[in-house]
mmCIF file of C-alpha atoms in Angstrom:
data_model
loop_
_atom_site.group_PDB
_atom_site.id
_atom_site.type_symbol
_atom_site.label_atom_id
_atom_site.label_comp_id
_atom_site.label_asym_id
_atom_site.label_seq_id
_atom_site.Cartn_x
_atom_site.Cartn_y
_atom_site.Cartn_z
ATOM 1 C CA THR A 1 11.426 -61.889 -82.293
ATOM 2 C CA ARG A 2 10.838 -65.557 -83.120
ATOM 3 C CA GLY A 3 11.568 -68.897 -81.466
ATOM 4 C CA GLY A 4 10.606 -72.526 -81.765
ATOM 5 C CA VAL A 5 11.336 -76.137 -81.016
ATOM 6 C CA ARG A 6 11.258 -79.303 -83.088
ATOM 7 C CA ALA A 7 10.969 -82.885 -81.795
ATOM 8 C CA HIS A 8 10.781 -86.383 -83.178
ATOM 9 C CA PHE A 9 9.397 -89.481 -81.477
ATOM 10 C CA ASP A 10 7.457 -92.704 -82.251
ATOM 11 C CA THR A 11 4.251 -94.098 -80.796
ATOM 12 C CA GLY A 12 4.219 -97.694 -81.982
ATOM 13 C CA PRO A 13 4.365 -97.735 -85.804
ATOM 14 C CA VAL A 14 3.546 -94.007 -86.045
ATOM 15 C CA LYS A 15 6.361 -91.457 -86.418
ATOM 16 C CA HIS A 16 5.730 -87.920 -85.099
ATOM 17 C CA GLU A 17 7.405 -84.651 -85.987
ATOM 18 C CA ILE A 18 6.423 -81.827 -83.603
ATOM 19 C CA ASN A 19 6.844 -78.163 -84.513
ATOM 20 C CA ALA A 20 5.987 -75.495 -81.910
ATOM 21 C CA GLY A 21 6.942 -71.901 -81.312
ATOM 22 C CA GLY A 22 5.930 -68.302 -81.331
ATOM 23 C CA SER A 23 6.723 -64.870 -82.621
ATOM 24 C CA ALA A 24 6.189 -61.225 -81.716
ATOM 25 C CA LEU A 25 6.394 -58.102 -83.835
ATOM 26 C CA TRP A 26 6.169 -54.440 -82.892
ATOM 27 C CA GLU A 27 5.995 -51.930 -85.737
ATOM 28 C CA GLU A 28 5.428 -48.220 -86.145
ATOM 29 C CA SER A 29 4.747 -46.587 -89.532
ATOM 30 C CA ARG A 30 5.205 -42.868 -90.223
ATOM 31 C CA THR A 31 4.506 -41.011 -93.435
ATOM 32 C CA ALA A 32 4.148 -37.632 -95.133
ATOM 33 C CA TYR A 33 3.940 -36.742 -98.840
ATOM 34 C CA SER A 34 4.241 -33.920 -101.335
ATOM 35 C CA MET A 35 3.201 -34.362 -104.992
ATOM 36 C CA ALA A 36 3.216 -31.979 -107.924
ATOM 37 C CA LEU A 37 1.081 -32.230 -111.050
ATOM 38 C CA SER A 38 2.374 -29.277 -113.128
ATOM 39 C CA PRO A 39 3.205 -30.167 -116.731
ATOM 40 C CA PHE A 40 5.681 -28.006 -118.667
ATOM 41 C CA ASP A 41 7.219 -27.986 -122.118
ATOM 42 C CA THR A 42 10.653 -29.577 -122.450
ATOM 43 C CA ASN A 43 12.924 -31.434 -124.893
ATOM 44 C CA LEU A 44 14.054 -34.919 -124.215
ATOM 45 C CA TYR A 45 17.408 -34.280 -126.032
ATOM 46 C CA ASN A 46 18.062 -30.769 -124.719
ATOM 47 C CA THR A 47 16.425 -30.537 -121.338
ATOM 48 C CA ALA A 48 16.454 -27.067 -119.777
ATOM 49 C CA ALA A 49 16.318 -26.322 -116.064
ATOM 50 C CA VAL A 50 12.858 -25.274 -114.827
ATOM 51 C CA GLN A 51 11.440 -23.853 -111.618
ATOM 52 C CA ALA A 52 10.295 -26.400 -109.074
ATOM 53 C CA PRO A 53 6.581 -27.019 -109.748
ATOM 54 C CA ALA A 54 3.993 -25.948 -107.241
ATOM 55 C CA GLU A 55 2.760 -28.604 -104.823
ATOM 56 C CA THR A 56 -0.589 -30.108 -105.880
ATOM 57 C CA TRP A 57 -1.179 -32.548 -103.029
ATOM 58 C CA THR A 58 0.485 -32.461 -99.630
ATOM 59 C CA GLY A 59 -0.032 -34.308 -96.393
ATOM 60 C CA GLY A 60 1.806 -34.359 -93.068
ATOM 61 C CA ASN A 61 5.180 -32.897 -92.236
ATOM 62 C CA LEU A 62 8.066 -34.141 -94.358
ATOM 63 C CA ASP A 63 10.576 -32.934 -91.786
ATOM 64 C CA ASN A 64 8.830 -34.781 -88.947
ATOM 65 C CA PRO A 65 6.304 -37.353 -90.168
ATOM 66 C CA LEU A 66 3.675 -38.394 -87.669
ATOM 67 C CA PRO A 67 2.740 -42.032 -87.017
ATOM 68 C CA THR A 68 0.073 -43.565 -89.237
ATOM 69 C CA SER A 69 -0.099 -46.802 -87.296
ATOM 70 C CA ARG A 70 1.350 -48.726 -84.358
ATOM 71 C CA THR A 71 1.019 -52.497 -84.583
ATOM 72 C CA GLN A 72 1.671 -55.360 -82.175
ATOM 73 C CA LEU A 73 1.422 -58.917 -83.542
ATOM 74 C CA TYR A 74 1.726 -62.077 -81.433
ATOM 75 C CA SER A 75 1.559 -65.646 -82.610
ATOM 76 C CA LEU A 76 1.840 -69.175 -81.170
ATOM 77 C CA PHE A 77 1.815 -72.289 -83.294
ATOM 78 C CA PHE A 78 1.836 -76.047 -82.857
ATOM 79 C CA SER A 79 1.680 -78.921 -85.383
ATOM 80 C CA ASP A 80 2.186 -82.688 -85.405
ATOM 81 C CA THR A 81 3.048 -84.470 -88.616
ATOM 82 C CA MET A 82 2.285 -88.179 -88.213
ATOM 83 C CA SER A 83 3.776 -90.669 -90.692
ATOM 84 C CA PHE A 84 2.179 -94.104 -91.260
ATOM 85 C CA TRP A 85 3.045 -97.227 -93.243
ATOM 86 C CA GLN A 86 6.738 -96.455 -93.705
ATOM 87 C CA GLY A 87 6.105 -92.865 -94.705
ATOM 88 C CA ARG A 88 3.613 -93.555 -97.453
ATOM 89 C CA VAL A 89 0.965 -91.489 -95.629
ATOM 90 C CA ALA A 90 1.619 -88.316 -93.660
ATOM 91 C CA LEU A 91 -1.054 -86.435 -91.779
ATOM 92 C CA THR A 92 -0.430 -82.945 -90.348
ATOM 93 C CA ALA A 93 -2.672 -81.369 -87.775
ATOM 94 C CA GLY A 94 -2.098 -78.166 -85.831
ATOM 95 C CA PHE A 95 -3.244 -74.723 -84.940
ATOM 96 C CA ARG A 96 -2.077 -71.144 -84.678
ATOM 97 C CA TYR A 97 -3.102 -68.552 -82.142
ATOM 98 C CA GLN A 98 -2.767 -64.976 -83.400
ATOM 99 C CA ASN A 99 -3.431 -61.675 -81.635
ATOM 100 C CA MET A 100 -3.316 -58.262 -83.254
ATOM 101 C CA LEU A 101 -3.314 -54.879 -81.576
ATOM 102 C CA ILE A 102 -3.564 -52.110 -84.222
ATOM 103 C CA ASN A 103 -3.898 -48.389 -83.701
ATOM 104 C CA GLY A 104 -4.311 -45.917 -86.599
ATOM 105 C CA TYR A 105 -3.589 -42.197 -86.439
ATOM 106 C CA ASN A 106 -4.318 -39.050 -88.429
ATOM 107 C CA ALA A 107 -0.777 -38.516 -89.655
ATOM 108 C CA TYR A 108 -1.859 -35.778 -92.068
ATOM 109 C CA GLY A 109 -3.602 -33.686 -89.429
ATOM 110 C CA ASP A 110 -3.423 -33.468 -85.631
ATOM 111 C CA GLY A 111 -2.043 -36.975 -85.096
ATOM 112 C CA ALA A 112 -5.130 -38.124 -83.142
ATOM 113 C CA ARG A 113 -5.999 -41.807 -82.974
ATOM 114 C CA THR A 114 -8.579 -42.722 -85.625
ATOM 115 C CA ALA A 115 -8.779 -46.531 -85.406
ATOM 116 C CA HIS A 116 -8.277 -49.226 -82.803
ATOM 117 C CA TYR A 117 -8.464 -52.974 -83.400
ATOM 118 C CA SER A 118 -7.756 -55.752 -80.941
ATOM 119 C CA GLU A 119 -8.409 -59.156 -82.565
ATOM 120 C CA GLY A 120 -7.459 -62.671 -81.639
ATOM 121 C CA ALA A 121 -8.133 -66.003 -83.298
ATOM 122 C CA ILE A 122 -7.252 -69.658 -83.140
ATOM 123 C CA THR A 123 -7.033 -71.065 -86.656
ATOM 124 C CA PRO A 124 -6.541 -74.718 -87.646
ATOM 125 C CA VAL A 125 -4.086 -76.245 -90.076
ATOM 126 C CA VAL A 126 -4.743 -79.648 -91.718
ATOM 127 C CA GLY A 127 -2.665 -81.417 -94.369
ATOM 128 C CA LEU A 128 -2.468 -84.904 -95.904
ATOM 129 C CA VAL A 129 0.139 -86.434 -98.211
ATOM 130 C CA VAL A 130 -0.245 -89.905 -99.738
ATOM 131 C CA HIS A 131 2.456 -91.692 -101.832
ATOM 132 C CA PRO A 132 0.664 -94.258 -104.019
ATOM 133 C CA THR A 133 3.994 -95.107 -105.697
ATOM 134 C CA ARG A 134 7.638 -94.234 -105.125
ATOM 135 C CA ARG A 135 7.463 -91.478 -107.743
ATOM 136 C CA THR A 136 3.971 -90.096 -107.071
ATOM 137 C CA SER A 137 2.452 -88.073 -104.250
ATOM 138 C CA ILE A 138 -1.052 -86.687 -103.779
ATOM 139 C CA TYR A 139 -1.674 -83.943 -101.219
ATOM 140 C CA PHE A 140 -4.389 -81.821 -99.643
ATOM 141 C CA ASN A 141 -4.254 -78.971 -97.179
ATOM 142 C CA ARG A 142 -6.535 -76.441 -95.545
ATOM 143 C CA ILE A 143 -5.055 -73.362 -93.855
ATOM 144 C CA GLU A 144 -6.770 -70.526 -92.043
ATOM 145 C CA GLY A 145 -5.065 -67.301 -90.952
ATOM 146 C CA LEU A 146 -5.747 -63.953 -89.366
ATOM 147 C CA SER A 147 -4.381 -61.085 -91.499
ATOM 148 C CA GLN A 148 -4.011 -57.366 -91.086
ATOM 149 C CA GLY A 149 -6.667 -55.358 -92.950
ATOM 150 C CA PRO A 150 -5.551 -53.101 -95.782
ATOM 151 C CA THR A 151 -4.671 -49.409 -95.360
ATOM 152 C CA ALA A 152 -6.082 -46.788 -97.768
ATOM 153 C CA SER A 153 -3.119 -45.577 -99.818
ATOM 154 C CA GLY A 154 -2.908 -43.692 -103.080
ATOM 155 C CA THR A 155 -3.252 -40.239 -104.550
ATOM 156 C CA ASN A 156 -6.065 -37.793 -103.677
ATOM 157 C CA LEU A 157 -7.985 -40.198 -101.434
ATOM 158 C CA VAL A 158 -10.726 -38.769 -99.220
ATOM 159 C CA ASN A 159 -9.949 -41.539 -96.648
ATOM 160 C CA LEU A 160 -6.174 -41.637 -96.999
ATOM 161 C CA GLY A 161 -4.581 -43.635 -94.210
ATOM 162 C CA GLN A 162 -7.773 -45.358 -93.053
ATOM 163 C CA ILE A 163 -7.010 -48.755 -91.556
ATOM 164 C CA PHE A 164 -9.540 -51.541 -92.134
ATOM 165 C CA PRO A 165 -10.138 -54.293 -89.556
ATOM 166 C CA PRO A 166 -8.226 -57.617 -89.517
ATOM 167 C CA PHE A 167 -9.808 -60.499 -91.421
ATOM 168 C CA LYS A 168 -9.669 -64.280 -91.626
ATOM 169 C CA SER A 169 -8.573 -65.878 -94.860
ATOM 170 C CA VAL A 170 -9.098 -69.516 -95.816
ATOM 171 C CA GLN A 171 -7.031 -71.501 -98.321
ATOM 172 C CA TYR A 172 -7.704 -74.956 -99.766
ATOM 173 C CA GLU A 173 -5.248 -76.801 -102.047
ATOM 174 C CA VAL A 174 -5.276 -80.287 -103.572
ATOM 175 C CA GLY A 175 -2.667 -81.537 -105.981
ATOM 176 C CA ALA A 176 -0.368 -84.273 -107.231
ATOM 177 C CA LYS A 177 3.332 -84.528 -107.994
ATOM 178 C CA TYR A 178 5.127 -86.979 -110.275
ATOM 179 C CA ASP A 179 8.956 -87.279 -110.299
ATOM 180 C CA THR A 180 10.629 -89.289 -113.040
ATOM 181 C CA GLY A 181 14.110 -88.475 -111.781
ATOM 182 C CA ARG A 182 14.804 -86.187 -114.735
ATOM 183 C CA PHE A 183 11.578 -84.288 -114.637
ATOM 184 C CA THR A 184 9.183 -83.231 -111.873
ATOM 185 C CA THR A 185 5.552 -82.331 -112.749
ATOM 186 C CA THR A 186 3.113 -80.799 -110.288
ATOM 187 C CA LEU A 187 -0.617 -80.145 -110.833
ATOM 188 C CA ALA A 188 -2.539 -78.250 -108.130
ATOM 189 C CA PHE A 189 -6.024 -76.821 -107.623
ATOM 190 C CA TYR A 190 -6.564 -74.136 -105.039
ATOM 191 C CA GLN A 191 -9.071 -71.716 -103.556
ATOM 192 C CA ILE A 192 -8.358 -68.638 -101.424
ATOM 193 C CA SER A 193 -11.068 -66.343 -99.975
ATOM 194 C CA GLN A 194 -10.450 -62.891 -98.536
ATOM 195 C CA PRO A 195 -12.192 -59.447 -98.430
ATOM 196 C CA ASN A 196 -12.173 -57.483 -101.660
ATOM 197 C CA SER A 197 -10.664 -53.949 -101.610
ATOM 198 C CA TYR A 198 -10.281 -51.378 -104.378
ATOM 199 C CA THR A 199 -10.093 -47.664 -105.228
ATOM 200 C CA GLU A 200 -12.889 -45.860 -107.102
ATOM 201 C CA PRO A 201 -13.971 -42.222 -107.904
ATOM 202 C CA TYR A 202 -15.701 -40.449 -105.003
ATOM 203 C CA GLY A 203 -18.834 -39.037 -106.604
ATOM 204 C CA ASN A 204 -18.095 -36.062 -108.906
ATOM 205 C CA SER A 205 -15.574 -34.510 -106.548
ATOM 206 C CA GLY A 206 -12.483 -35.380 -108.567
ATOM 207 C CA SER A 207 -11.209 -37.336 -105.575
ATOM 208 C CA PHE A 208 -11.081 -41.075 -104.912
ATOM 209 C CA ILE A 209 -12.074 -43.409 -102.067
ATOM 210 C CA PHE A 210 -10.565 -46.733 -100.958
ATOM 211 C CA ARG A 211 -13.229 -49.289 -100.083
ATOM 212 C CA GLU A 212 -13.761 -52.803 -98.864
ATOM 213 C CA ASN A 213 -16.734 -54.429 -100.602
ATOM 214 C CA GLY A 214 -17.649 -58.103 -100.626
ATOM 215 C CA LEU A 215 -15.523 -61.201 -100.814
ATOM 216 C CA GLN A 216 -12.800 -62.053 -103.309
ATOM 217 C CA ARG A 217 -12.614 -65.776 -104.060
ATOM 218 C CA ASN A 218 -9.678 -66.882 -106.122
ATOM 219 C CA ARG A 219 -9.964 -70.332 -107.666
ATOM 220 C CA GLY A 220 -7.292 -71.669 -109.909
ATOM 221 C CA VAL A 221 -5.276 -74.546 -111.354
ATOM 222 C CA GLU A 222 -1.490 -74.479 -111.557
ATOM 223 C CA LEU A 223 0.802 -76.679 -113.611
ATOM 224 C CA SER A 224 4.598 -76.616 -113.185
ATOM 225 C CA VAL A 225 7.305 -78.651 -114.888
ATOM 226 C CA ASN A 226 11.056 -78.663 -114.344
ATOM 227 C CA GLY A 227 13.882 -80.907 -115.233
ATOM 228 C CA GLN A 228 16.676 -81.747 -117.636
ATOM 229 C CA ILE A 229 15.781 -82.132 -121.308
ATOM 230 C CA LEU A 230 19.293 -83.127 -122.389
ATOM 231 C CA PRO A 231 22.637 -83.062 -120.601
ATOM 232 C CA GLY A 232 23.368 -79.339 -120.047
ATOM 233 C CA LEU A 233 19.862 -78.221 -121.130
ATOM 234 C CA ARG A 234 17.281 -77.553 -118.393
ATOM 235 C CA PHE A 235 13.690 -76.271 -118.400
ATOM 236 C CA ASN A 236 11.568 -74.714 -115.668
ATOM 237 C CA GLY A 237 8.107 -73.363 -116.343
ATOM 238 C CA GLY A 238 4.432 -73.461 -115.722
ATOM 239 C CA ALA A 239 0.977 -72.106 -116.308
ATOM 240 C CA THR A 240 -1.808 -70.885 -114.052
ATOM 241 C CA LEU A 241 -5.505 -70.338 -114.724
ATOM 242 C CA ILE A 242 -7.215 -67.981 -112.266
ATOM 243 C CA ASP A 243 -10.887 -67.156 -111.594
ATOM 244 C CA ALA A 244 -10.887 -64.186 -109.200
ATOM 245 C CA ASP A 245 -14.647 -63.995 -108.539
ATOM 246 C CA LEU A 246 -16.345 -61.257 -106.505
ATOM 247 C CA ARG A 247 -19.191 -62.323 -104.183
ATOM 248 C CA ARG A 248 -21.450 -60.658 -101.546
ATOM 249 C CA THR A 249 -20.867 -57.178 -102.971
ATOM 250 C CA ALA A 250 -23.085 -54.242 -101.919
ATOM 251 C CA GLN A 251 -26.572 -54.690 -103.397
ATOM 252 C CA GLY A 252 -25.085 -57.494 -105.515
ATOM 253 C CA LEU A 253 -23.998 -54.917 -108.098
ATOM 254 C CA ASN A 254 -20.637 -56.508 -108.791
ATOM 255 C CA ASN A 255 -21.340 -60.150 -107.940
ATOM 256 C CA GLY A 256 -19.709 -62.367 -110.533
ATOM 257 C CA HIS A 257 -17.237 -59.713 -111.656
ATOM 258 C CA THR A 258 -13.483 -60.287 -111.622
ATOM 259 C CA ALA A 259 -11.239 -58.697 -109.004
ATOM 260 C CA ILE A 260 -9.002 -55.796 -110.120
ATOM 261 C CA GLY A 261 -5.481 -56.653 -111.264
ATOM 262 C CA ILE A 262 -5.806 -60.463 -111.302
ATOM 263 C CA PRO A 263 -4.909 -61.904 -114.715
ATOM 264 C CA ASN A 264 -7.075 -64.734 -115.979
ATOM 265 C CA TYR A 265 -3.914 -66.742 -116.783
ATOM 266 C CA THR A 266 -0.128 -66.600 -116.633
ATOM 267 C CA ILE A 267 2.425 -68.685 -118.542
ATOM 268 C CA ASN A 268 6.164 -68.635 -117.981
ATOM 269 C CA GLY A 269 9.118 -70.676 -119.086
ATOM 270 C CA ASN A 270 12.869 -70.615 -118.323
ATOM 271 C CA LEU A 271 15.501 -72.404 -120.404
ATOM 272 C CA GLU A 272 19.140 -72.819 -119.390
ATOM 273 C CA TYR A 273 21.982 -74.165 -121.560
ATOM 274 C CA ASP A 274 25.521 -74.877 -120.349
ATOM 275 C CA LEU A 275 28.090 -74.000 -123.039
ATOM 276 C CA PRO A 276 30.116 -77.157 -123.742
ATOM 277 C CA PHE A 277 33.212 -75.234 -124.832
ATOM 278 C CA LEU A 278 33.404 -72.933 -121.786
ATOM 279 C CA ARG A 279 33.066 -74.604 -118.432
ATOM 280 C CA GLY A 280 30.958 -72.650 -115.958
ATOM 281 C CA ALA A 281 29.184 -70.556 -118.639
ATOM 282 C CA THR A 282 25.400 -70.773 -118.970
ATOM 283 C CA LEU A 283 22.951 -69.043 -121.332
ATOM 284 C CA VAL A 284 19.505 -68.224 -119.877
ATOM 285 C CA GLY A 285 16.233 -67.435 -121.671
ATOM 286 C CA ARG A 286 12.827 -66.598 -120.216
ATOM 287 C CA VAL A 287 9.374 -65.846 -121.635
ATOM 288 C CA GLU A 288 6.382 -64.570 -119.680
ATOM 289 C CA ASN A 289 2.844 -64.230 -120.950
ATOM 290 C CA THR A 290 0.138 -62.633 -118.817
ATOM 291 C CA GLY A 291 -3.558 -62.573 -119.584
ATOM 292 C CA LYS A 292 -6.224 -59.866 -119.380
ATOM 293 C CA GLN A 293 -6.561 -57.840 -116.178
ATOM 294 C CA TRP A 294 -9.520 -55.700 -115.228
ATOM 295 C CA VAL A 295 -8.725 -52.188 -113.917
ATOM 296 C CA ASN A 296 -12.101 -51.278 -112.427
ATOM 297 C CA ILE A 297 -14.607 -53.167 -110.293
ATOM 298 C CA ALA A 298 -17.368 -52.693 -112.913
ATOM 299 C CA ASN A 299 -15.225 -54.685 -115.385
ATOM 300 C CA THR A 300 -15.646 -52.154 -118.163
ATOM 301 C CA LYS A 301 -11.920 -51.479 -118.718
ATOM 302 C CA HIS A 302 -9.016 -53.899 -118.845
ATOM 303 C CA LEU A 303 -5.326 -54.220 -119.597
ATOM 304 C CA PRO A 304 -4.509 -56.255 -122.733
ATOM 305 C CA VAL A 305 -2.520 -59.495 -122.800
ATOM 306 C CA TRP A 306 1.247 -58.927 -122.779
ATOM 307 C CA THR A 307 4.321 -61.045 -123.502
ATOM 308 C CA ARG A 308 7.945 -60.350 -122.457
ATOM 309 C CA PHE A 309 11.208 -62.033 -123.464
ATOM 310 C CA ASP A 310 14.387 -61.936 -121.359
ATOM 311 C CA LEU A 311 17.888 -63.159 -122.207
ATOM 312 C CA GLY A 312 20.965 -63.534 -120.051
ATOM 313 C CA ALA A 313 24.186 -65.353 -119.269
ATOM 314 C CA ARG A 314 26.228 -66.249 -116.208
ATOM 315 C CA TYR A 315 29.816 -67.343 -115.808
ATOM 316 C CA THR A 316 31.187 -69.020 -112.674
ATOM 317 C CA PHE A 317 34.945 -69.394 -112.123
ATOM 318 C CA ALA A 318 37.446 -69.293 -109.251
ATOM 319 C CA VAL A 319 39.770 -66.453 -108.253
ATOM 320 C CA ALA A 320 42.277 -67.293 -105.475
ATOM 321 C CA HIS A 321 40.214 -70.435 -104.742
ATOM 322 C CA LYS A 322 37.093 -68.248 -104.193
ATOM 323 C CA PRO A 323 34.054 -68.800 -106.456
ATOM 324 C CA LEU A 324 33.048 -65.761 -108.472
ATOM 325 C CA THR A 325 29.858 -65.554 -110.600
ATOM 326 C CA LEU A 326 29.331 -62.865 -113.259
ATOM 327 C CA ARG A 327 25.769 -62.274 -114.505
ATOM 328 C CA PHE A 328 24.590 -60.255 -117.494
ATOM 329 C CA GLY A 329 20.992 -59.961 -118.640
ATOM 330 C CA VAL A 330 18.613 -58.050 -120.864
ATOM 331 C CA ASP A 331 15.009 -57.884 -119.672
ATOM 332 C CA ASN A 332 12.280 -57.128 -122.215
ATOM 333 C CA ILE A 333 14.696 -57.664 -125.034
ATOM 334 C CA ALA A 334 12.077 -56.613 -127.661
ATOM 335 C CA ASN A 335 11.468 -53.358 -125.777
ATOM 336 C CA THR A 336 7.717 -54.091 -125.692
ATOM 337 C CA ARG A 337 5.522 -51.385 -124.306
ATOM 338 C CA TYR A 338 2.869 -52.742 -121.969
ATOM 339 C CA TRP A 339 0.930 -52.165 -118.762
ATOM 340 C CA ALA A 340 2.109 -54.806 -116.283
ATOM 341 C CA SER A 341 -0.701 -54.667 -113.720
ATOM 342 C CA ALA A 342 -3.388 -52.581 -111.947
ATOM 343 C CA PHE A 343 -3.884 -51.948 -108.227
ATOM 344 C CA ASN A 344 -5.373 -49.279 -105.905
ATOM 345 C CA GLY A 345 -6.338 -46.958 -108.735
ATOM 346 C CA TYR A 346 -2.885 -47.142 -110.330
ATOM 347 C CA LEU A 347 -1.520 -48.754 -113.493
ATOM 348 C CA LEU A 348 1.991 -50.189 -113.271
ATOM 349 C CA GLN A 349 3.931 -49.640 -116.479
ATOM 350 C CA GLY A 350 6.126 -52.480 -117.709
ATOM 351 C CA LEU A 351 9.832 -51.808 -117.645
ATOM 352 C CA PRO A 352 11.468 -51.016 -121.011
ATOM 353 C CA ARG A 353 14.473 -52.876 -122.278
ATOM 354 C CA THR A 354 16.762 -53.115 -119.241
ATOM 355 C CA PHE A 355 20.389 -54.160 -119.110
ATOM 356 C CA LYS A 356 21.691 -55.755 -115.857
ATOM 357 C CA PHE A 357 25.163 -56.758 -114.711
ATOM 358 C CA SER A 358 26.236 -58.158 -111.348
ATOM 359 C CA PHE A 359 28.922 -60.268 -109.735
ATOM 360 C CA THR A 360 28.850 -62.296 -106.500
ATOM 361 C CA THR A 361 31.553 -64.028 -104.561
ATOM 362 C CA ASP A 362 32.109 -65.796 -101.195
ATOM 363 C CA LEU A 363 34.597 -64.000 -98.911
#
């Protein structure tokens, strides 16, 4: 449930915009699993039926999964955005009160409670926007928040289902925006700090363990550009440089290493062209380039840089005075093989060449 109010008023030359409200969330998660790791010979072009493989890893009851967690989240917020000098300066100040009640259970055993967290925090929000000129704005914000801790998930974990305590995250951002009317360019610098979590081998047992260890500090710079190059030709794209630095790790063994699954850069671009000879028809192209990603906390193995190209088209027309849009696209048109990302001891394989078709309409 969620509710809120918004109000506007003036105090002399200062304009105020008040936002206040609250939310509540109750959630129960249940789970069970059955996995099989039993390879067998087959033929891609003449696949024969085989016996169901024996279960390798099981947990819980698939017919009646037990709870893994019960969560109650409550939040109250208040902010006042004050505008000065005919809107050329805007200052936002506010706070959020959050309370979390989290219980974890042994869903793969007797269902007993294994974790209990009751955390509350008041966190501030501060933001400033300055318009030096009509087309330019400079902004700064600092945001704190209380977040749920991660839950150990994956294959063959010795601590599967363990719930880690809530944590505070802090985000800083400073940037500038310039709008020419045809193009908008934004440049931002940011920093986000939060606990670092990862999966690693558990001794020589052949199993794995999910851990929290140290602090992950993401610092980066982001550039985005969008606008109209020529009539009917539009561009939207950007680039991000990221330094996901690990700090305060156990015995300092991994201090200065890069967090798992965070690329050191990303670049993307989208181009749209309206066909002049067919009203409502648009061609779409997209390119995405993602930098190196480490797959282990020791930073000895990484995923290589990958690039993907997508093409598509859409056509909007009317049927019985109702707008109808047809979309057709081909993702990864070159059918490039690549590993997209890494997380929790897994590698996520990039999708092969994929054809998509859809239509939407308003009833």
